[in-house]
Short mmCIF file of N, CA and C in Angstrom, two decimals:
data_model
loop_
_atom_site.label_atom_id
_atom_site.label_comp_id
_atom_site.label_asym_id
_atom_site.label_seq_id
_atom_site.Cartn_x
_atom_site.Cartn_y
_atom_site.Cartn_z
N GLN T 139 19.80 4.75 -3.74
CA GLN T 139 18.50 5.44 -3.75
C GLN T 139 17.38 4.38 -3.61
N ASP T 140 16.43 4.59 -2.68
CA ASP T 140 15.35 3.61 -2.58
C ASP T 140 14.43 3.71 -3.76
N GLN T 141 13.99 2.54 -4.27
CA GLN T 141 13.05 2.59 -5.32
C GLN T 141 11.63 3.01 -4.94
N VAL T 142 11.22 2.72 -3.78
CA VAL T 142 10.04 3.20 -3.10
C VAL T 142 10.31 3.66 -1.70
N SER T 143 9.70 4.80 -1.34
CA SER T 143 9.79 5.27 -0.04
C SER T 143 8.35 5.52 0.56
N ASP T 144 8.09 5.00 1.68
CA ASP T 144 6.78 5.22 2.27
C ASP T 144 6.85 6.13 3.50
N PHE T 145 5.81 6.91 3.71
CA PHE T 145 5.75 7.87 4.80
C PHE T 145 4.25 8.12 5.10
N GLY T 146 4.10 9.01 6.17
CA GLY T 146 2.75 9.38 6.61
C GLY T 146 2.37 8.52 7.80
N GLY T 147 1.15 8.23 7.95
CA GLY T 147 0.71 7.44 9.15
C GLY T 147 0.61 8.34 10.34
N GLY T 148 0.68 7.67 11.54
CA GLY T 148 0.56 8.38 12.82
C GLY T 148 -0.39 7.69 13.73
N SER T 149 -0.90 8.39 14.74
CA SER T 149 -1.76 7.89 15.67
C SER T 149 -3.11 8.58 15.58
N VAL T 150 -4.26 7.80 15.82
CA VAL T 150 -5.55 8.39 15.68
C VAL T 150 -6.53 7.55 16.55
N GLN T 151 -7.59 8.11 16.94
CA GLN T 151 -8.62 7.35 17.64
C GLN T 151 -9.47 6.57 16.62
N ALA T 152 -10.12 5.54 17.09
CA ALA T 152 -11.06 4.76 16.24
C ALA T 152 -12.03 5.67 15.62
N GLY T 153 -12.28 5.45 14.26
CA GLY T 153 -13.20 6.24 13.58
C GLY T 153 -12.58 7.39 12.83
N GLY T 154 -11.27 7.64 13.16
CA GLY T 154 -10.49 8.74 12.54
C GLY T 154 -9.95 8.29 11.19
N SER T 155 -9.17 9.25 10.58
CA SER T 155 -8.55 9.07 9.27
C SER T 155 -7.09 9.35 9.25
N LEU T 156 -6.40 8.61 8.36
CA LEU T 156 -4.94 8.85 8.17
C LEU T 156 -4.68 8.55 6.68
N THR T 157 -3.56 9.15 6.21
CA THR T 157 -3.10 8.86 4.89
C THR T 157 -1.68 8.38 4.94
N VAL T 158 -1.39 7.36 4.26
CA VAL T 158 0.03 6.93 4.03
C VAL T 158 0.33 7.13 2.60
N SER T 159 1.57 7.45 2.29
CA SER T 159 1.96 7.76 0.89
C SER T 159 3.25 7.09 0.46
N CYS T 160 3.39 6.84 -0.79
CA CYS T 160 4.56 6.11 -1.32
C CYS T 160 5.06 6.89 -2.54
N ILE T 161 6.31 7.26 -2.46
CA ILE T 161 7.00 7.88 -3.62
C ILE T 161 7.85 6.83 -4.27
N ALA T 162 7.63 6.66 -5.62
CA ALA T 162 8.39 5.67 -6.35
C ALA T 162 9.34 6.34 -7.29
N SER T 163 10.37 5.60 -7.61
CA SER T 163 11.36 6.14 -8.60
C SER T 163 10.63 6.09 -9.92
N GLU T 164 11.22 6.76 -10.96
CA GLU T 164 10.63 6.67 -12.27
C GLU T 164 10.62 5.25 -12.80
N TYR T 165 11.60 4.49 -12.45
CA TYR T 165 11.67 3.10 -12.90
C TYR T 165 10.56 2.26 -12.34
N THR T 166 10.27 2.44 -11.05
CA THR T 166 9.28 1.53 -10.40
C THR T 166 7.88 2.09 -10.41
N TYR T 167 7.66 3.32 -10.91
CA TYR T 167 6.34 3.92 -10.88
C TYR T 167 5.52 3.51 -12.14
N ARG T 168 6.09 3.81 -13.29
CA ARG T 168 5.24 3.72 -14.48
C ARG T 168 5.07 2.33 -14.92
N GLY T 169 3.82 2.04 -15.25
CA GLY T 169 3.38 0.73 -15.73
C GLY T 169 3.69 -0.31 -14.72
N ASN T 170 3.33 0.02 -13.47
CA ASN T 170 3.76 -0.91 -12.36
C ASN T 170 2.56 -1.22 -11.47
N CYS T 171 2.55 -2.31 -10.83
CA CYS T 171 1.65 -2.64 -9.78
C CYS T 171 2.32 -2.22 -8.41
N ILE T 172 1.64 -1.27 -7.76
CA ILE T 172 2.19 -0.78 -6.50
C ILE T 172 1.11 -1.10 -5.35
N GLY T 173 1.57 -1.65 -4.31
CA GLY T 173 0.67 -2.07 -3.32
C GLY T 173 1.05 -1.61 -1.92
N TRP T 174 0.10 -1.77 -1.03
CA TRP T 174 0.30 -1.55 0.38
C TRP T 174 0.09 -2.84 1.19
N PHE T 175 1.01 -3.14 2.03
CA PHE T 175 0.87 -4.25 2.94
C PHE T 175 0.99 -3.71 4.39
N ARG T 176 0.48 -4.49 5.33
CA ARG T 176 0.63 -4.10 6.68
C ARG T 176 0.91 -5.32 7.57
N GLN T 177 1.62 -5.00 8.72
CA GLN T 177 1.95 -6.09 9.67
C GLN T 177 1.64 -5.60 11.03
N ALA T 178 0.72 -6.34 11.63
CA ALA T 178 0.41 -6.00 13.07
C ALA T 178 1.32 -6.75 14.01
N PRO T 179 1.54 -6.30 15.19
CA PRO T 179 2.41 -6.99 16.11
C PRO T 179 2.00 -8.41 16.28
N GLY T 180 2.92 -9.35 16.15
CA GLY T 180 2.64 -10.77 16.29
C GLY T 180 1.92 -11.44 15.20
N ARG T 181 1.70 -10.73 14.06
CA ARG T 181 0.96 -11.30 13.00
C ARG T 181 1.82 -11.21 11.71
N GLU T 182 1.40 -12.01 10.73
CA GLU T 182 2.08 -12.00 9.45
C GLU T 182 1.69 -10.78 8.63
N ARG T 183 2.52 -10.39 7.71
CA ARG T 183 2.28 -9.30 6.85
C ARG T 183 1.21 -9.66 5.87
N GLU T 184 0.23 -8.76 5.64
CA GLU T 184 -0.84 -9.02 4.76
C GLU T 184 -1.08 -7.85 3.73
N ALA T 185 -1.58 -8.20 2.59
CA ALA T 185 -1.84 -7.23 1.55
C ALA T 185 -3.11 -6.44 1.95
N VAL T 186 -3.09 -5.11 1.65
CA VAL T 186 -4.20 -4.23 2.03
C VAL T 186 -4.91 -3.72 0.78
N ALA T 187 -4.09 -3.20 -0.16
CA ALA T 187 -4.59 -2.62 -1.40
C ALA T 187 -3.52 -2.47 -2.38
N ALA T 188 -3.91 -2.41 -3.73
CA ALA T 188 -2.91 -2.19 -4.72
C ALA T 188 -3.57 -1.44 -5.86
N ILE T 189 -2.64 -0.80 -6.72
CA ILE T 189 -3.13 -0.09 -7.86
C ILE T 189 -2.19 -0.39 -9.02
N ASP T 190 -2.77 -0.56 -10.19
CA ASP T 190 -2.02 -0.68 -11.40
C ASP T 190 -1.84 0.68 -11.95
N THR T 191 -0.67 1.21 -11.99
CA THR T 191 -0.46 2.61 -12.38
C THR T 191 -0.61 2.77 -13.93
N ALA T 192 -0.65 1.65 -14.66
CA ALA T 192 -0.84 1.75 -16.11
C ALA T 192 -2.31 2.08 -16.46
N ASP T 193 -3.29 1.53 -15.79
CA ASP T 193 -4.68 1.81 -16.10
C ASP T 193 -5.53 2.21 -14.89
N GLY T 194 -4.92 2.34 -13.77
CA GLY T 194 -5.66 2.80 -12.56
C GLY T 194 -6.54 1.79 -11.86
N SER T 195 -6.43 0.47 -12.30
CA SER T 195 -7.21 -0.58 -11.62
C SER T 195 -6.79 -0.63 -10.17
N THR T 196 -7.87 -0.81 -9.30
CA THR T 196 -7.53 -0.87 -7.84
C THR T 196 -8.04 -2.21 -7.33
N TYR T 197 -7.43 -2.60 -6.27
CA TYR T 197 -7.72 -3.86 -5.56
C TYR T 197 -7.63 -3.63 -4.09
N TYR T 198 -8.57 -4.31 -3.27
CA TYR T 198 -8.71 -4.09 -1.85
C TYR T 198 -8.87 -5.41 -1.13
N HIS T 199 -8.26 -5.56 0.03
CA HIS T 199 -8.60 -6.64 0.94
C HIS T 199 -10.04 -6.40 1.41
N ASP T 200 -10.74 -7.44 1.63
CA ASP T 200 -12.18 -7.38 2.10
C ASP T 200 -12.34 -6.54 3.36
N SER T 201 -11.43 -6.59 4.22
CA SER T 201 -11.42 -5.94 5.52
C SER T 201 -11.41 -4.42 5.45
N VAL T 202 -10.97 -3.85 4.23
CA VAL T 202 -10.80 -2.41 4.16
C VAL T 202 -11.71 -1.86 3.04
N LYS T 203 -12.42 -2.70 2.38
CA LYS T 203 -13.28 -2.20 1.28
C LYS T 203 -14.33 -1.24 1.87
N GLY T 204 -14.48 -0.11 1.20
CA GLY T 204 -15.44 0.87 1.63
C GLY T 204 -14.88 1.87 2.67
N ARG T 205 -13.67 1.56 3.20
CA ARG T 205 -13.03 2.43 4.16
C ARG T 205 -11.73 3.04 3.71
N PHE T 206 -11.01 2.30 2.87
CA PHE T 206 -9.69 2.71 2.42
C PHE T 206 -9.82 3.03 0.90
N ALA T 207 -8.99 4.02 0.40
CA ALA T 207 -9.00 4.32 -0.94
C ALA T 207 -7.56 4.51 -1.42
N ILE T 208 -7.18 3.76 -2.50
CA ILE T 208 -5.79 3.99 -3.01
C ILE T 208 -5.91 4.78 -4.28
N SER T 209 -4.96 5.66 -4.46
CA SER T 209 -4.95 6.55 -5.63
C SER T 209 -3.56 6.81 -6.06
N GLN T 210 -3.43 7.32 -7.31
CA GLN T 210 -2.15 7.61 -7.85
C GLN T 210 -2.04 9.07 -8.31
N ASP T 211 -0.84 9.64 -8.20
CA ASP T 211 -0.58 10.99 -8.69
C ASP T 211 0.64 10.86 -9.61
N ASN T 212 0.39 10.78 -10.89
CA ASN T 212 1.35 10.59 -11.89
C ASN T 212 2.48 11.70 -11.90
N ALA T 213 2.10 12.92 -11.68
CA ALA T 213 3.02 14.01 -11.70
C ALA T 213 4.06 13.92 -10.58
N LYS T 214 3.62 13.31 -9.49
CA LYS T 214 4.52 13.26 -8.32
C LYS T 214 5.01 11.77 -8.16
N ARG T 215 4.63 10.84 -9.02
CA ARG T 215 5.04 9.46 -8.90
C ARG T 215 4.76 8.99 -7.50
N THR T 216 3.49 9.26 -7.06
CA THR T 216 3.09 8.91 -5.70
C THR T 216 1.84 8.14 -5.72
N VAL T 217 1.76 7.19 -4.75
CA VAL T 217 0.57 6.37 -4.53
C VAL T 217 0.08 6.63 -3.10
N ASN T 218 -1.11 7.05 -2.92
CA ASN T 218 -1.62 7.35 -1.63
C ASN T 218 -2.66 6.33 -1.20
N LEU T 219 -2.67 6.09 0.07
CA LEU T 219 -3.69 5.27 0.72
C LEU T 219 -4.46 6.07 1.73
N GLN T 220 -5.66 6.45 1.43
CA GLN T 220 -6.43 7.24 2.32
C GLN T 220 -7.27 6.25 3.21
N MET T 221 -7.13 6.27 4.52
CA MET T 221 -7.75 5.38 5.39
C MET T 221 -8.75 6.12 6.26
N ASP T 222 -10.03 5.76 6.15
CA ASP T 222 -11.13 6.35 6.90
C ASP T 222 -11.71 5.34 7.80
N SER T 223 -12.51 5.76 8.75
CA SER T 223 -13.26 4.85 9.62
C SER T 223 -12.23 3.83 10.25
N LEU T 224 -11.09 4.28 10.72
CA LEU T 224 -10.09 3.43 11.20
C LEU T 224 -10.51 2.63 12.45
N ARG T 225 -10.03 1.40 12.55
CA ARG T 225 -10.34 0.51 13.65
C ARG T 225 -9.05 0.17 14.38
N PRO T 226 -9.12 -0.22 15.61
CA PRO T 226 -7.93 -0.68 16.27
C PRO T 226 -7.19 -1.79 15.57
N GLU T 227 -7.95 -2.66 14.91
CA GLU T 227 -7.31 -3.78 14.18
C GLU T 227 -6.55 -3.34 12.94
N ASP T 228 -6.67 -2.06 12.58
CA ASP T 228 -5.90 -1.54 11.41
C ASP T 228 -4.46 -1.10 11.92
N THR T 229 -4.24 -1.19 13.14
CA THR T 229 -2.90 -0.84 13.72
C THR T 229 -1.80 -1.74 13.12
N GLY T 230 -0.72 -1.10 12.83
CA GLY T 230 0.44 -1.91 12.32
C GLY T 230 1.48 -1.08 11.56
N THR T 231 2.43 -1.74 10.98
CA THR T 231 3.40 -1.12 10.13
C THR T 231 2.95 -1.22 8.74
N TYR T 232 2.86 -0.19 8.02
CA TYR T 232 2.36 -0.15 6.66
C TYR T 232 3.52 -0.08 5.69
N TYR T 233 3.61 -0.93 4.75
CA TYR T 233 4.71 -0.97 3.77
C TYR T 233 4.20 -0.77 2.36
N CYS T 234 4.93 0.12 1.65
CA CYS T 234 4.68 0.28 0.22
C CYS T 234 5.50 -0.74 -0.53
N ALA T 235 5.06 -1.30 -1.62
CA ALA T 235 5.80 -2.26 -2.39
C ALA T 235 5.50 -2.11 -3.85
N ALA T 236 6.49 -2.32 -4.70
CA ALA T 236 6.26 -2.26 -6.16
C ALA T 236 6.69 -3.57 -6.84
N ARG T 237 5.90 -4.08 -7.72
CA ARG T 237 6.20 -5.40 -8.33
C ARG T 237 7.42 -5.27 -9.23
N GLY T 238 7.61 -4.11 -9.93
CA GLY T 238 8.68 -4.15 -10.94
C GLY T 238 8.07 -4.37 -12.31
N GLN T 239 6.74 -4.60 -12.33
CA GLN T 239 5.98 -4.73 -13.59
C GLN T 239 4.57 -4.52 -13.30
N ASN T 240 3.70 -4.55 -14.25
CA ASN T 240 2.26 -4.30 -13.98
C ASN T 240 1.62 -5.68 -13.69
N PHE T 241 0.28 -5.74 -14.02
CA PHE T 241 -0.47 -6.99 -13.78
C PHE T 241 -0.62 -7.22 -12.32
N CYS T 242 -1.48 -6.37 -11.65
CA CYS T 242 -1.79 -6.60 -10.28
C CYS T 242 -2.74 -7.83 -10.13
N ALA T 243 -3.69 -8.00 -11.13
CA ALA T 243 -4.67 -9.02 -10.96
C ALA T 243 -4.08 -10.37 -10.67
N GLY T 244 -4.60 -10.97 -9.63
CA GLY T 244 -4.13 -12.26 -9.31
C GLY T 244 -2.81 -12.42 -8.58
N ARG T 245 -2.15 -11.25 -8.49
CA ARG T 245 -0.83 -11.34 -7.94
C ARG T 245 -0.65 -10.35 -6.75
N TRP T 246 -1.45 -9.39 -6.59
CA TRP T 246 -1.20 -8.28 -5.66
C TRP T 246 -1.24 -8.72 -4.20
N MET T 247 -1.92 -9.81 -3.91
CA MET T 247 -2.06 -10.20 -2.48
C MET T 247 -0.83 -10.99 -1.95
N PHE T 248 0.05 -11.25 -2.82
CA PHE T 248 1.26 -12.07 -2.39
C PHE T 248 2.50 -11.32 -2.37
N GLU T 249 3.10 -11.25 -1.24
CA GLU T 249 4.35 -10.35 -1.13
C GLU T 249 5.49 -10.87 -1.96
N HIS T 250 5.56 -12.16 -2.27
CA HIS T 250 6.70 -12.63 -3.05
C HIS T 250 6.62 -12.11 -4.53
N ASN T 251 5.50 -11.52 -4.94
CA ASN T 251 5.38 -11.02 -6.27
C ASN T 251 5.93 -9.51 -6.36
N PHE T 252 6.39 -9.02 -5.22
CA PHE T 252 6.83 -7.61 -5.19
C PHE T 252 8.32 -7.54 -4.91
N ALA T 253 9.04 -6.84 -5.81
CA ALA T 253 10.45 -6.80 -5.80
C ALA T 253 11.04 -5.61 -4.94
N TYR T 254 10.29 -4.54 -4.76
CA TYR T 254 10.86 -3.35 -4.13
C TYR T 254 9.96 -2.99 -2.99
N TRP T 255 10.64 -2.72 -1.81
CA TRP T 255 9.81 -2.49 -0.57
C TRP T 255 10.32 -1.19 0.16
N GLY T 256 9.37 -0.46 0.68
CA GLY T 256 9.68 0.63 1.55
C GLY T 256 10.09 0.15 2.93
N ARG T 257 10.46 1.06 3.77
CA ARG T 257 10.95 0.65 5.09
C ARG T 257 9.87 0.62 6.10
N GLY T 258 8.64 1.02 5.75
CA GLY T 258 7.46 0.94 6.60
C GLY T 258 7.18 2.20 7.37
N THR T 259 5.93 2.46 7.64
CA THR T 259 5.53 3.59 8.42
C THR T 259 4.46 3.13 9.42
N GLN T 260 4.42 3.71 10.57
CA GLN T 260 3.55 3.25 11.71
C GLN T 260 2.19 3.87 11.63
N VAL T 261 1.20 3.00 11.83
CA VAL T 261 -0.20 3.46 12.00
C VAL T 261 -0.73 2.90 13.35
N ALA T 262 -1.17 3.73 14.20
CA ALA T 262 -1.72 3.32 15.48
C ALA T 262 -3.14 3.84 15.68
N VAL T 263 -4.05 2.92 15.92
CA VAL T 263 -5.48 3.33 16.12
C VAL T 263 -5.84 2.88 17.49
N SER T 264 -6.27 3.80 18.30
CA SER T 264 -6.70 3.48 19.68
C SER T 264 -8.21 3.42 19.78
N SER T 265 -8.64 2.62 20.71
CA SER T 265 -10.10 2.47 20.84
C SER T 265 -10.68 3.51 21.80
#
């Protein structure tokens, strides 16, 4: 059983909106730092946003601040990333990841701090 499973995404024109979602197991959801990373073709994977499910603290890469919103649904053990005002440079494979513990602060931007990974979901933004 996957500890985190990511889904959603799709194709949209620039300026549009999409949502990607992550369902976590009970073990990886509670009191955990759950983040979203993305990898564009030919580029390294980068952190996009993260949330500490223990207290709801959120973290964003500068390039998505004001456009993306990460949220949690405790009843469904789900973390959603709402993406608005999408740009072609947001195109890529989006991965959900869970640290296996909380404390996002100072750690969420580095993929080696995350123990559990989804298989990725595609987001394509056309100009």
